[in-house]
Amino acid sequence: MNWSVPKGTRDFYPEDMILREHVFASWEKSCRKYGFEQYDAPVFEHLELYTEKSGNEIEGQLYVFEDKAGRRLSLRPEMTPSLARMVAAKGQALKKPVKWFSIPKLFRYEKMQKGRLREFFQLNMDILGVEDVSADAELIAAAIDTMRDLGLTSSDVSVHISSRNLLEELFLAVEIPAEKLPALYALLDKMQKMERDEFNRLILETLGNENQATMVQKILGAKSLADIEIINADLVSLAELKTLFGYLEAFGLADYAVFDISIVRGLAYYTGTVFEVFDTARTMRAIAGGGRYNKLVSLYGGPETPAVGFAAGDVVLSDLLIEKGLVPTERVKSDLFIVSFGKELKPVIGCAAQMRNAGISTEYPLKLVNVNKQLKQASSANSRIVLFVGGDEELNGQFKIKIMATGEEKLIAMASAAEEISAILEQN
C-alpha cells in the first residue's frame, strides 16, 4: 500500500500553515481594501463548462470523472468559467459593476515543473460590467497591492502589460490573415521559453510568408509604447494603453508597470489588455496573470458583459516570499497560557472558560505537571501571556501574570482579570 502524498499535492503541517495563512490573510485584506466581495463555487463542475470555452483538448489537463448518474464532471482547474456561469445565471439582475474575489483550491493534471503543482490555491479578482480601461487599471493596481501588502517592492516584482487588441491591429495592418492569429498567439505565449532563432523559424513556418515573418519580428522588437507609435500611431488600442499607464502613474505604481509586447496569455478568451506579474530576476514562473475577457459571460448564456480579471497562484508566490525572507516565523497558538501551582485541574478549567468566554484564546496543561514543564509548554505555544493560578496572590484576590516578550511580571485583580489581560494584549 502506498501511503505517500499523491504526486503534485502537498501536506500542510501546522508550521506550513504559517505561510499559507499569512498569504491568505494578506490577500483578503488587499481585496477588501479595494471594495471586492468574496464568492465561491463548487469544487467540481460539469465538464462542458471547460470544453465549451477551451475545446475538447482541455480534457487531458483535467481531473475528469463520472458521478453515479453517469454525468461527466471535472474538478475545477480555474475559477473564471464558474464566475462567468454565476454572472450569466443572474443576468441583468446583478448590480454592476461586479467586484468579486475568491481564494479557491484548484486542480490541473499537468506535467510537474518548478512552481507548478496539480493541486494549488489561487487568488482570483474580477471586475465585470465596466468597458472603460479604468477597470483594467483598478484591477492591475489591486494585483500590485497584493504583492506590496506582502512586503514585495518594485525591486522584487513587476507587471508586464500588453494588449491582444494591439497585437491584432498591428498584425492585421501588415496583412497577416486573421485565421492565422490564434496559432501566432500560441507561439508568442511560448516566446520566453525558447531560443530566438528557433522562435523566428517557427514564426516563418506558422505564417509561410517571409515578409510577414520579418514584420512580426520588427513588431516584437518594440520595447515601449513610443516604439509602437513609430510603427503605427493611429491604433485605438495604443491610445487605451497610454491611458492605462497614465492611470497606474496616478496610483503611484508606475515603477511596477512595464510594457511588454510579448505578453499574450495562452487562453483564447482574452479580448484586450493582458498582463503577467514576474519576479524582477525572471528566475521563476509568472506569479500572476490576467486580462480582458469581454465575451465569456455571453458564451454561457448571459448578456454581453465586459470583464477583466486576474489570478495569482500560491506556489510561485510562496517560493518568492521564502527567497526574499518575507515569511513570518513565529506561530502564536494562543494569547494566554494558564500555569497552575495546584494539583486540581477544575480551577484551571474554570479560569480557562472565563478567559475564552471573554474572547481570549487560552490554553492550559491538559495534565498537570511541575511548573517548569508547564512554562515550557507555554513557551512552545508562543503564548503572549502566562497566568498563574493557585498561588499565594489569590489570598489577596489577585493573579500573577508574566508578559512573555519582556519577562515583566505583574499582579492583576481576579475580579477583572479578563478585562486587564485584554487591555495588555491590545497594548502588546
Short mmCIF file of C-alpha atoms in Angstrom, two decimals:
data_model
loop_
_atom_site.label_atom_id
_atom_site.label_comp_id
_atom_site.label_asym_id
_atom_site.label_seq_id
_atom_site.Cartn_x
_atom_site.Cartn_y
_atom_site.Cartn_z
CA MET A 1 0.00 0.00 0.00
CA ASN A 2 1.31 3.46 -0.97
CA TRP A 3 0.69 5.93 1.86
CA SER A 4 2.68 8.80 0.31
CA VAL A 5 1.01 12.06 -0.66
CA PRO A 6 -0.31 11.97 -4.27
CA LYS A 7 2.06 13.47 -6.83
CA GLY A 8 1.63 17.19 -7.25
CA THR A 9 -0.15 17.72 -3.92
CA ARG A 10 1.02 18.95 -0.51
CA ASP A 11 0.51 18.20 3.15
CA PHE A 12 0.26 21.31 5.31
CA TYR A 13 1.58 20.68 8.80
CA PRO A 14 0.86 23.40 11.39
CA GLU A 15 4.26 25.01 10.74
CA ASP A 16 3.49 25.07 6.99
CA MET A 17 0.18 26.78 7.66
CA ILE A 18 2.00 29.85 8.99
CA LEU A 19 2.94 30.97 5.48
CA ARG A 20 -0.32 29.82 3.91
CA GLU A 21 -2.46 31.69 6.44
CA HIS A 22 -0.20 34.74 6.13
CA VAL A 23 -0.69 34.82 2.35
CA PHE A 24 -4.43 34.18 2.51
CA ALA A 25 -4.97 36.84 5.19
CA SER A 26 -2.96 39.38 3.19
CA TRP A 27 -4.87 38.52 0.00
CA GLU A 28 -8.23 39.00 1.68
CA LYS A 29 -7.13 42.27 3.30
CA SER A 30 -5.98 43.60 -0.08
CA CYS A 31 -9.26 42.63 -1.75
CA ARG A 32 -11.38 44.23 0.97
CA LYS A 33 -9.27 47.39 0.70
CA TYR A 34 -10.36 47.74 -2.94
CA GLY A 35 -14.02 47.00 -2.19
CA PHE A 36 -14.15 43.45 -3.57
CA GLU A 37 -16.72 40.93 -2.26
CA GLN A 38 -15.93 37.26 -1.71
CA TYR A 39 -17.66 34.44 -3.59
CA ASP A 40 -17.17 30.72 -4.10
CA ALA A 41 -18.44 27.93 -6.35
CA PRO A 42 -18.48 24.09 -6.43
CA VAL A 43 -15.12 22.32 -6.37
CA PHE A 44 -16.36 20.26 -9.34
CA GLU A 45 -18.37 21.40 -12.35
CA HIS A 46 -19.92 19.85 -15.45
CA LEU A 47 -17.11 19.03 -17.87
CA GLU A 48 -18.80 21.08 -20.60
CA LEU A 49 -18.15 24.25 -18.63
CA TYR A 50 -14.47 23.92 -19.59
CA THR A 51 -14.72 22.25 -23.01
CA GLU A 52 -17.18 24.92 -24.18
CA LYS A 53 -14.54 27.57 -23.55
CA SER A 54 -11.33 25.73 -24.41
CA GLY A 55 -12.34 22.82 -26.66
CA ASN A 56 -12.23 19.07 -26.01
CA GLU A 57 -8.42 19.03 -25.95
CA ILE A 58 -8.54 20.65 -22.49
CA GLU A 59 -9.83 17.36 -21.09
CA GLY A 60 -6.29 15.95 -21.00
CA GLN A 61 -5.36 18.60 -18.40
CA LEU A 62 -8.37 17.96 -16.15
CA TYR A 63 -9.32 15.53 -13.41
CA VAL A 64 -12.44 14.11 -15.09
CA PHE A 65 -14.85 11.58 -13.58
CA GLU A 66 -18.40 10.31 -13.83
CA ASP A 67 -20.84 10.50 -10.95
CA LYS A 68 -23.27 7.70 -10.12
CA ALA A 69 -25.80 9.07 -12.59
CA GLY A 70 -23.26 8.97 -15.42
CA ARG A 71 -22.75 12.74 -15.60
CA ARG A 72 -19.25 13.78 -16.69
CA LEU A 73 -17.72 16.17 -14.19
CA SER A 74 -14.35 17.78 -13.61
CA LEU A 75 -12.52 19.14 -10.60
CA ARG A 76 -12.19 22.85 -11.28
CA PRO A 77 -8.87 23.80 -12.97
CA GLU A 78 -9.61 27.55 -12.83
CA MET A 79 -12.25 29.87 -11.42
CA THR A 80 -13.17 32.18 -14.31
CA PRO A 81 -15.65 29.79 -16.02
CA SER A 82 -17.50 29.29 -12.72
CA LEU A 83 -17.59 33.05 -12.22
CA ALA A 84 -18.91 33.62 -15.76
CA ARG A 85 -21.56 30.92 -15.22
CA MET A 86 -22.68 32.55 -11.96
CA VAL A 87 -22.86 36.03 -13.51
CA ALA A 88 -24.72 34.66 -16.55
CA ALA A 89 -27.26 32.97 -14.24
CA LYS A 90 -28.10 36.33 -12.60
CA GLY A 91 -28.21 38.18 -15.93
CA GLN A 92 -29.29 41.80 -15.81
CA ALA A 93 -30.47 41.39 -12.20
CA LEU A 94 -26.87 41.56 -11.00
CA LYS A 95 -25.92 45.08 -10.00
CA LYS A 96 -22.90 46.38 -11.92
CA PRO A 97 -20.05 46.79 -11.52
CA VAL A 98 -19.36 43.37 -10.04
CA LYS A 99 -16.13 43.33 -7.99
CA TRP A 100 -15.63 39.80 -6.69
CA PHE A 101 -12.73 37.79 -5.31
CA SER A 102 -12.19 34.16 -4.37
CA ILE A 103 -9.37 32.02 -2.96
CA PRO A 104 -10.23 28.53 -4.31
CA LYS A 105 -8.35 25.26 -4.35
CA LEU A 106 -7.83 24.20 -7.97
CA PHE A 107 -6.71 21.04 -9.76
CA ARG A 108 -4.89 20.52 -13.06
CA TYR A 109 -3.39 17.32 -14.37
CA GLU A 110 -0.23 18.84 -15.84
CA LYS A 111 3.42 18.00 -16.17
CA MET A 112 5.18 18.72 -12.91
CA GLN A 113 7.57 21.68 -13.00
CA LYS A 114 9.13 24.07 -10.50
CA GLY A 115 6.37 26.36 -9.31
CA ARG A 116 3.61 24.19 -10.77
CA LEU A 117 1.65 21.60 -8.81
CA ARG A 118 -1.50 19.64 -9.58
CA GLU A 119 -3.36 20.90 -6.52
CA PHE A 120 -2.92 24.54 -5.60
CA PHE A 121 -4.61 27.71 -4.39
CA GLN A 122 -5.25 30.90 -6.31
CA LEU A 123 -6.39 34.40 -5.59
CA ASN A 124 -8.94 35.46 -8.21
CA MET A 125 -10.07 39.08 -8.58
CA ASP A 126 -12.51 40.20 -11.26
CA ILE A 127 -14.40 43.34 -12.28
CA LEU A 128 -17.43 42.87 -14.55
CA GLY A 129 -19.72 45.43 -16.15
CA VAL A 130 -17.18 48.17 -16.93
CA GLU A 131 -15.97 48.66 -20.51
CA ASP A 132 -13.61 51.53 -19.76
CA VAL A 133 -9.89 50.93 -19.23
CA SER A 134 -10.31 52.37 -15.75
CA ALA A 135 -11.41 48.88 -14.65
CA ASP A 136 -8.21 47.39 -16.08
CA ALA A 137 -6.17 49.96 -14.17
CA GLU A 138 -8.10 49.32 -10.93
CA LEU A 139 -7.53 45.58 -11.23
CA ILE A 140 -3.82 45.87 -12.08
CA ALA A 141 -3.39 48.27 -9.16
CA ALA A 142 -5.09 45.73 -6.90
CA ALA A 143 -2.80 42.99 -8.22
CA ILE A 144 0.25 45.12 -7.46
CA ASP A 145 -1.06 45.94 -3.99
CA THR A 146 -1.49 42.25 -3.15
CA MET A 147 2.27 41.99 -3.72
CA ARG A 148 3.10 45.18 -1.81
CA ASP A 149 0.99 44.12 1.15
CA LEU A 150 3.17 41.00 1.42
CA GLY A 151 6.31 43.14 1.53
CA LEU A 152 7.35 42.86 -2.13
CA THR A 153 8.60 46.06 -3.78
CA SER A 154 9.25 47.16 -7.36
CA SER A 155 12.75 45.75 -6.92
CA ASP A 156 11.17 42.33 -6.38
CA VAL A 157 8.24 42.18 -8.82
CA SER A 158 6.97 43.92 -11.95
CA VAL A 159 3.78 43.78 -14.01
CA HIS A 160 4.30 43.19 -17.73
CA ILE A 161 1.38 44.67 -19.70
CA SER A 162 0.26 44.36 -23.31
CA SER A 163 -2.97 44.10 -25.31
CA ARG A 164 -4.42 41.41 -27.54
CA ASN A 165 -6.21 44.20 -29.43
CA LEU A 166 -2.88 45.95 -30.01
CA LEU A 167 -1.31 42.79 -31.41
CA GLU A 168 -4.33 42.14 -33.61
CA GLU A 169 -4.32 45.67 -35.00
CA LEU A 170 -0.57 45.52 -35.68
CA PHE A 171 -0.69 42.08 -37.31
CA LEU A 172 -3.73 42.81 -39.47
CA ALA A 173 -2.07 46.07 -40.59
CA VAL A 174 0.79 44.05 -42.11
CA GLU A 175 -1.77 41.76 -43.80
CA ILE A 176 -1.40 38.66 -41.65
CA PRO A 177 -4.61 36.63 -42.22
CA ALA A 178 -6.98 36.67 -39.24
CA GLU A 179 -7.24 32.88 -39.27
CA LYS A 180 -3.50 32.63 -38.52
CA LEU A 181 -3.64 34.83 -35.43
CA PRO A 182 -4.58 32.08 -32.91
CA ALA A 183 -1.55 29.98 -33.94
CA LEU A 184 0.65 33.08 -33.81
CA TYR A 185 -0.61 33.99 -30.33
CA ALA A 186 0.06 30.45 -29.12
CA LEU A 187 3.62 30.74 -30.41
CA LEU A 188 4.12 34.16 -28.80
CA ASP A 189 2.98 32.75 -25.47
CA LYS A 190 5.98 30.38 -25.59
CA MET A 191 8.44 33.00 -26.79
CA GLN A 192 10.32 33.39 -23.49
CA LYS A 193 10.85 29.63 -23.24
CA MET A 194 12.81 29.12 -26.48
CA GLU A 195 15.89 30.36 -28.29
CA ARG A 196 15.29 33.37 -30.55
CA ASP A 197 16.49 31.57 -33.70
CA GLU A 198 14.09 28.71 -33.06
CA PHE A 199 11.29 31.17 -32.37
CA ASN A 200 11.95 33.05 -35.63
CA ARG A 201 11.99 29.76 -37.52
CA LEU A 202 8.60 28.82 -36.09
CA ILE A 203 7.16 32.25 -36.97
CA LEU A 204 8.14 31.74 -40.59
CA GLU A 205 6.79 28.19 -40.51
CA THR A 206 3.49 29.40 -39.00
CA LEU A 207 2.97 32.29 -41.41
CA GLY A 208 4.51 30.80 -44.55
CA ASN A 209 5.48 34.30 -45.69
CA GLU A 210 8.95 35.74 -45.20
CA ASN A 211 7.90 39.40 -45.42
CA GLN A 212 5.17 38.90 -42.83
CA ALA A 213 7.58 37.00 -40.57
CA THR A 214 10.04 39.91 -40.81
CA MET A 215 7.30 42.39 -39.91
CA VAL A 216 6.27 40.30 -36.89
CA GLN A 217 9.88 40.27 -35.69
CA LYS A 218 10.02 44.07 -36.09
CA ILE A 219 6.78 44.48 -34.12
CA LEU A 220 8.04 42.21 -31.36
CA GLY A 221 11.18 44.33 -31.13
CA ALA A 222 9.16 47.22 -29.70
CA LYS A 223 10.28 47.97 -26.15
CA SER A 224 7.91 50.84 -25.34
CA LEU A 225 4.67 52.49 -26.36
CA ALA A 226 6.83 55.12 -28.12
CA ASP A 227 8.26 52.33 -30.30
CA ILE A 228 4.72 51.22 -31.16
CA GLU A 229 3.82 54.80 -32.04
CA ILE A 230 6.68 54.85 -34.57
CA ILE A 231 5.31 51.69 -36.18
CA ASN A 232 1.69 52.88 -36.23
CA ALA A 233 0.48 55.93 -34.29
CA ASP A 234 -3.22 55.62 -35.16
CA LEU A 235 -4.15 52.46 -33.24
CA VAL A 236 -7.15 52.61 -30.91
CA SER A 237 -5.52 50.06 -28.60
CA LEU A 238 -2.38 52.22 -28.37
CA ALA A 239 -4.44 55.11 -27.00
CA GLU A 240 -6.08 52.74 -24.48
CA LEU A 241 -2.69 51.52 -23.26
CA LYS A 242 -1.44 55.09 -22.88
CA THR A 243 -4.49 55.86 -20.76
CA LEU A 244 -3.95 52.69 -18.71
CA PHE A 245 -0.32 53.53 -17.93
CA GLY A 246 -1.40 57.09 -17.07
CA TYR A 247 -3.88 55.73 -14.52
CA LEU A 248 -1.21 53.48 -12.98
CA GLU A 249 1.04 56.52 -12.67
CA ALA A 250 -1.79 58.33 -10.87
CA PHE A 251 -1.99 55.35 -8.48
CA GLY A 252 1.70 55.87 -7.75
CA LEU A 253 2.51 52.45 -9.23
CA ALA A 254 4.42 53.40 -12.37
CA ASP A 255 7.60 51.78 -11.02
CA TYR A 256 5.88 48.39 -11.11
CA ALA A 257 4.43 48.63 -14.64
CA VAL A 258 6.30 47.60 -17.79
CA PHE A 259 5.06 47.50 -21.38
CA ASP A 260 5.89 44.05 -22.77
CA ILE A 261 4.56 43.23 -26.22
CA SER A 262 5.40 39.55 -25.81
CA ILE A 263 2.64 39.08 -23.21
CA VAL A 264 -0.35 37.45 -24.90
CA ARG A 265 -1.65 34.91 -22.33
CA GLY A 266 -2.36 31.46 -23.71
CA LEU A 267 -6.11 31.34 -23.14
CA ALA A 268 -8.19 32.15 -26.19
CA TYR A 269 -10.91 34.10 -24.35
CA TYR A 270 -8.80 37.23 -23.73
CA THR A 271 -10.07 40.19 -25.74
CA GLY A 272 -7.99 43.23 -24.71
CA THR A 273 -5.50 44.13 -22.01
CA VAL A 274 -3.33 41.22 -20.84
CA PHE A 275 -0.71 41.22 -18.12
CA GLU A 276 1.55 38.96 -16.07
CA VAL A 277 3.43 39.54 -12.81
CA PHE A 278 7.04 38.29 -12.64
CA ASP A 279 9.87 38.41 -10.17
CA THR A 280 12.30 41.02 -11.49
CA ALA A 281 15.11 38.47 -11.81
CA ARG A 282 12.82 36.33 -14.02
CA THR A 283 14.04 33.13 -12.36
CA MET A 284 10.51 31.90 -11.67
CA ARG A 285 7.27 31.27 -13.50
CA ALA A 286 4.68 34.05 -13.62
CA ILE A 287 3.33 34.85 -10.16
CA ALA A 288 0.01 36.15 -11.52
CA GLY A 289 -1.68 36.85 -14.82
CA GLY A 290 -4.93 38.04 -16.32
CA GLY A 291 -6.66 40.40 -18.70
CA ARG A 292 -9.87 41.34 -20.51
CA TYR A 293 -12.46 38.66 -21.35
CA ASN A 294 -15.49 40.56 -22.65
CA LYS A 295 -17.17 37.61 -24.42
CA LEU A 296 -17.07 34.87 -21.79
CA VAL A 297 -20.29 35.62 -19.89
CA SER A 298 -22.32 35.58 -23.12
CA LEU A 299 -20.72 32.22 -24.00
CA TYR A 300 -22.58 30.77 -21.01
CA GLY A 301 -25.92 32.28 -21.94
CA GLY A 302 -25.64 35.62 -20.18
CA PRO A 303 -25.79 39.15 -21.60
CA GLU A 304 -22.79 40.76 -23.23
CA THR A 305 -20.69 41.74 -20.22
CA PRO A 306 -17.33 43.49 -20.28
CA ALA A 307 -14.97 41.84 -17.79
CA VAL A 308 -11.38 41.91 -16.60
CA GLY A 309 -9.73 39.64 -14.05
CA PHE A 310 -6.54 38.04 -12.82
CA ALA A 311 -5.36 35.04 -10.82
CA ALA A 312 -2.29 34.68 -8.57
CA GLY A 313 -1.08 31.22 -7.57
CA ASP A 314 0.20 30.45 -4.10
CA VAL A 315 3.06 28.16 -5.18
CA VAL A 316 5.37 30.61 -7.00
CA LEU A 317 4.41 33.46 -4.67
CA SER A 318 5.33 31.38 -1.61
CA ASP A 319 8.67 30.45 -3.19
CA LEU A 320 9.40 34.14 -3.80
CA LEU A 321 8.44 35.16 -0.25
CA ILE A 322 10.76 32.47 1.13
CA GLU A 323 13.59 33.62 -1.16
CA LYS A 324 13.11 37.25 -0.03
CA GLY A 325 12.92 36.37 3.66
CA LEU A 326 9.35 37.66 3.96
CA VAL A 327 7.89 34.68 5.80
CA PRO A 328 6.60 35.15 9.36
CA THR A 329 8.47 32.81 11.69
CA GLU A 330 6.50 32.94 14.93
CA ARG A 331 3.32 30.95 15.31
CA VAL A 332 1.13 32.11 18.19
CA LYS A 333 -1.15 29.24 19.18
CA SER A 334 -2.83 31.13 21.99
CA ASP A 335 -2.67 34.54 23.62
CA LEU A 336 -2.83 33.17 27.16
CA PHE A 337 -1.43 30.07 28.85
CA ILE A 338 -2.57 29.14 32.36
CA VAL A 339 0.05 27.65 34.66
CA SER A 340 -1.12 26.05 37.88
CA PHE A 341 0.66 25.73 41.22
CA GLY A 342 -2.12 23.46 42.46
CA LYS A 343 -2.88 19.79 41.98
CA GLU A 344 -6.53 20.10 40.85
CA LEU A 345 -7.46 20.70 37.22
CA LYS A 346 -11.00 22.01 37.82
CA PRO A 347 -9.94 25.52 38.93
CA VAL A 348 -7.72 25.76 35.87
CA ILE A 349 -10.57 24.72 33.58
CA GLY A 350 -12.88 27.25 35.20
CA CYS A 351 -10.35 30.02 34.70
CA ALA A 352 -9.76 28.97 31.04
CA ALA A 353 -13.52 29.01 30.40
CA GLN A 354 -13.77 32.52 31.84
CA MET A 355 -10.97 33.78 29.58
CA ARG A 356 -12.31 32.08 26.47
CA ASN A 357 -15.79 33.48 27.14
CA ALA A 358 -14.15 36.90 27.13
CA GLY A 359 -12.71 36.20 23.67
CA ILE A 360 -9.13 35.46 24.78
CA SER A 361 -7.53 32.44 23.12
CA THR A 362 -6.41 30.31 26.04
CA GLU A 363 -4.52 27.06 26.67
CA TYR A 364 -3.68 25.15 29.82
CA PRO A 365 -1.85 21.87 30.58
CA LEU A 366 -4.30 19.03 30.00
CA LYS A 367 -2.28 17.06 32.53
CA LEU A 368 -0.83 18.89 35.49
CA VAL A 369 2.94 18.55 35.73
CA ASN A 370 5.52 20.63 37.58
CA VAL A 371 5.55 24.37 36.97
CA ASN A 372 8.78 24.35 34.92
CA LYS A 373 7.29 21.87 32.46
CA GLN A 374 4.12 23.95 32.24
CA LEU A 375 6.20 27.03 31.44
CA LYS A 376 7.96 25.11 28.67
CA GLN A 377 4.54 24.27 27.21
CA ALA A 378 3.63 27.95 27.31
CA SER A 379 6.87 28.81 25.53
CA SER A 380 6.30 26.13 22.88
CA ALA A 381 2.85 27.58 22.24
CA ASN A 382 4.38 31.07 21.79
CA SER A 383 1.74 32.32 24.21
CA ARG A 384 1.95 36.05 24.81
CA ILE A 385 0.94 35.98 28.47
CA VAL A 386 1.19 33.38 31.24
CA LEU A 387 -1.41 33.47 34.01
CA PHE A 388 -0.53 31.71 37.28
CA VAL A 389 -3.34 30.16 39.31
CA GLY A 390 -3.18 28.51 42.73
CA GLY A 391 -0.57 30.92 44.05
CA ASP A 392 -0.44 32.84 47.31
CA GLU A 393 -1.54 36.01 45.47
CA GLU A 394 -5.08 34.66 45.29
CA LEU A 395 -5.43 35.12 49.07
CA ASN A 396 -5.46 38.86 48.29
CA GLY A 397 -7.82 38.48 45.32
CA GLN A 398 -5.06 38.72 42.71
CA PHE A 399 -3.46 36.70 39.90
CA LYS A 400 0.18 36.93 38.89
CA ILE A 401 0.84 37.19 35.16
CA LYS A 402 4.02 37.21 33.07
CA ILE A 403 4.34 39.02 29.73
CA MET A 404 6.50 36.61 27.75
CA ALA A 405 8.01 39.10 25.28
CA THR A 406 9.55 41.25 28.04
CA GLY A 407 9.62 38.90 31.03
CA GLU A 408 7.72 41.51 33.07
CA GLU A 409 5.62 40.13 35.91
CA LYS A 410 2.69 41.97 37.46
CA LEU A 411 -0.36 41.43 39.65
CA ILE A 412 -3.93 41.88 38.39
CA ALA A 413 -7.26 41.71 40.18
CA MET A 414 -9.01 38.33 39.96
CA ALA A 415 -12.40 40.05 39.57
CA SER A 416 -11.31 41.93 36.43
CA ALA A 417 -8.64 39.54 35.14
CA ALA A 418 -10.17 39.09 31.66
CA GLU A 419 -10.54 42.85 31.13
CA GLU A 420 -7.00 43.58 32.28
CA ILE A 421 -5.48 40.81 30.17
CA SER A 422 -7.44 42.01 27.11
CA ALA A 423 -6.08 45.52 27.63
CA ILE A 424 -2.50 44.23 27.92
CA LEU A 425 -2.90 42.16 24.72
CA GLU A 426 -4.08 45.25 22.84
CA GLN A 427 -1.03 47.21 24.02
CA ASN A 428 1.44 44.46 23.10
#
